[in-house]
Amino acid sequence: MNEKKNKKKQNRLIMRSAILLVLIAAIGYTIYNSVTAKDVMILEPGDEAPNFSLTDLEGNQHKLSDYKGQGVFLNFWGTWCEPCKEEMPAMASQYADYKDKGVQVLAVNIAQSDFEVKSFADQYGLTFPVVIDKTKDVMTAYNIRPLPTTVLVNPEGDIERIITGEMTEQDIQGYMESIKPE
C-alpha cells in the first residue's frame, strides 16, 4: 500500500515538473520574441507611406519617393491568390485610363520567383510596373496581412486609404480618381 502511494507521489511530481518546464519554456519564448521582434508600426490613413526601392521584371528600380507628386496605387498580391487574379484585368484597364492623369500602379508581388511572376504578368498583359518583394521587407513595413491589399498613396506621399480584399473595376476607378493629382 505504501509502495502504491509512493508511486503515485512520484508520478505526480514528474507530471508537475513537466508542466512547470513547459510553462517556463513558454514564458521564455514569449520574452525572447518580445525582445527580438522588429518594431512594426501599424499604418493608418494620414501616415507618411514608408519609402522603399524594388526592382521590376525588366531590372528597373522603383522607389516610392520617385513618384512624389503622383498618386500611387500600391497593390500587394500573389500569383496563387484568386481575388488577385480577378482584379488584375480591372487594374490594367484603369491604369491605361489613369497613367496619363498622374496615377501610377505598382504591383508588389510577395516573394515569389521571377518566373512565376513574369508568367503571370505576361498571361494578364500587365503594362504597369510589377516588382517582387523578395525579402518581404516592404510587406513588413506596410504590415500587409491578407492578399490582396492595396494602399492608396496620395501625391504628397501620405496614405490615403488601405483596402483589403478584392476590388471591382468600379472600385478601382473610384480609388484612382481619389488619388489623382489636382
CSV table of C-alpha atoms in Angstrom, one decimal, residues 39-112:
chain,number,residue,atom,x,y,z
A,39,ASP,CA,9.0,47.2,-34.2
A,40,VAL,CA,6.2,47.1,-36.8
A,41,MET,CA,4.2,50.3,-36.9
A,42,ILE,CA,0.6,49.9,-37.8
A,43,LEU,CA,0.0,52.3,-40.7
A,44,GLU,CA,-3.2,54.3,-41.0
A,45,PRO,CA,-4.6,56.9,-43.4
A,46,GLY,CA,-2.8,60.1,-43.0
A,47,ASP,CA,0.6,58.5,-42.2
A,48,GLU,CA,3.5,59.0,-44.5
A,49,ALA,CA,3.9,56.0,-46.8
A,50,PRO,CA,7.2,54.2,-46.0
A,51,ASN,CA,9.7,54.6,-48.8
A,52,PHE,CA,11.2,51.5,-50.5
A,53,SER,CA,13.1,50.5,-53.6
A,54,LEU,CA,12.2,47.4,-55.5
A,55,THR,CA,13.2,46.0,-58.9
A,56,ASP,CA,10.7,45.3,-61.7
A,57,LEU,CA,10.7,42.4,-64.1
A,58,GLU,CA,12.9,44.4,-66.6
A,59,GLY,CA,15.5,45.2,-64.0
A,60,ASN,CA,14.4,48.8,-63.4
A,61,GLN,CA,14.5,50.2,-59.8
A,62,HIS,CA,11.2,51.7,-58.5
A,63,LYS,CA,11.4,54.0,-55.4
A,64,LEU,CA,8.2,55.1,-53.9
A,65,SER,CA,9.7,58.6,-53.4
A,66,ASP,CA,10.3,58.9,-57.1
A,67,TYR,CA,6.5,59.1,-57.6
A,68,LYS,CA,6.0,62.1,-55.3
A,69,GLY,CA,3.5,64.4,-56.9
A,70,GLN,CA,1.6,61.5,-58.4
A,71,GLY,CA,-1.0,59.2,-56.9
A,72,VAL,CA,0.3,55.6,-56.3
A,73,PHE,CA,-2.0,52.6,-56.4
A,74,LEU,CA,0.2,50.2,-54.4
A,75,ASN,CA,-1.2,46.7,-54.8
A,76,PHE,CA,0.3,43.7,-52.8
A,77,TRP,CA,-0.6,40.4,-54.4
A,78,GLY,CA,0.4,36.8,-55.1
A,79,THR,CA,0.1,34.6,-58.3
A,80,TRP,CA,-1.8,31.9,-56.2
A,81,CYS,CA,-4.3,34.4,-54.9
A,82,GLU,CA,-7.7,34.1,-56.6
A,83,PRO,CA,-9.0,37.6,-55.8
A,84,CYS,CA,-5.7,39.0,-57.1
A,85,LYS,CA,-6.3,37.2,-60.4
A,86,GLU,CA,-9.8,38.6,-60.6
A,87,GLU,CA,-8.8,42.2,-60.0
A,88,MET,CA,-5.7,42.3,-62.2
A,89,PRO,CA,-7.5,42.9,-65.6
A,90,ALA,CA,-9.5,45.7,-64.0
A,91,MET,CA,-6.4,47.3,-62.6
A,92,ALA,CA,-4.7,47.1,-66.0
A,93,SER,CA,-7.8,48.6,-67.7
A,94,GLN,CA,-7.9,51.5,-65.2
A,95,TYR,CA,-4.2,52.0,-65.3
A,96,ALA,CA,-4.5,52.6,-69.1
A,97,ASP,CA,-7.0,55.4,-68.3
A,98,TYR,CA,-5.2,57.0,-65.4
A,99,LYS,CA,-1.4,56.7,-66.1
A,100,ASP,CA,-1.5,59.9,-68.1
A,101,LYS,CA,-3.6,61.6,-65.4
A,102,GLY,CA,-0.8,61.2,-62.7
A,103,VAL,CA,-1.8,57.9,-61.2
A,104,GLN,CA,0.8,55.1,-61.1
A,105,VAL,CA,0.3,51.5,-60.3
A,106,LEU,CA,3.0,49.5,-58.5
A,107,ALA,CA,2.1,45.8,-58.2
A,108,VAL,CA,4.2,44.3,-55.4
A,109,ASN,CA,4.4,40.6,-55.5
A,110,ILE,CA,5.2,38.9,-52.2
A,111,ALA,CA,8.4,36.8,-52.5
A,112,GLN,CA,7.6,34.6,-55.5
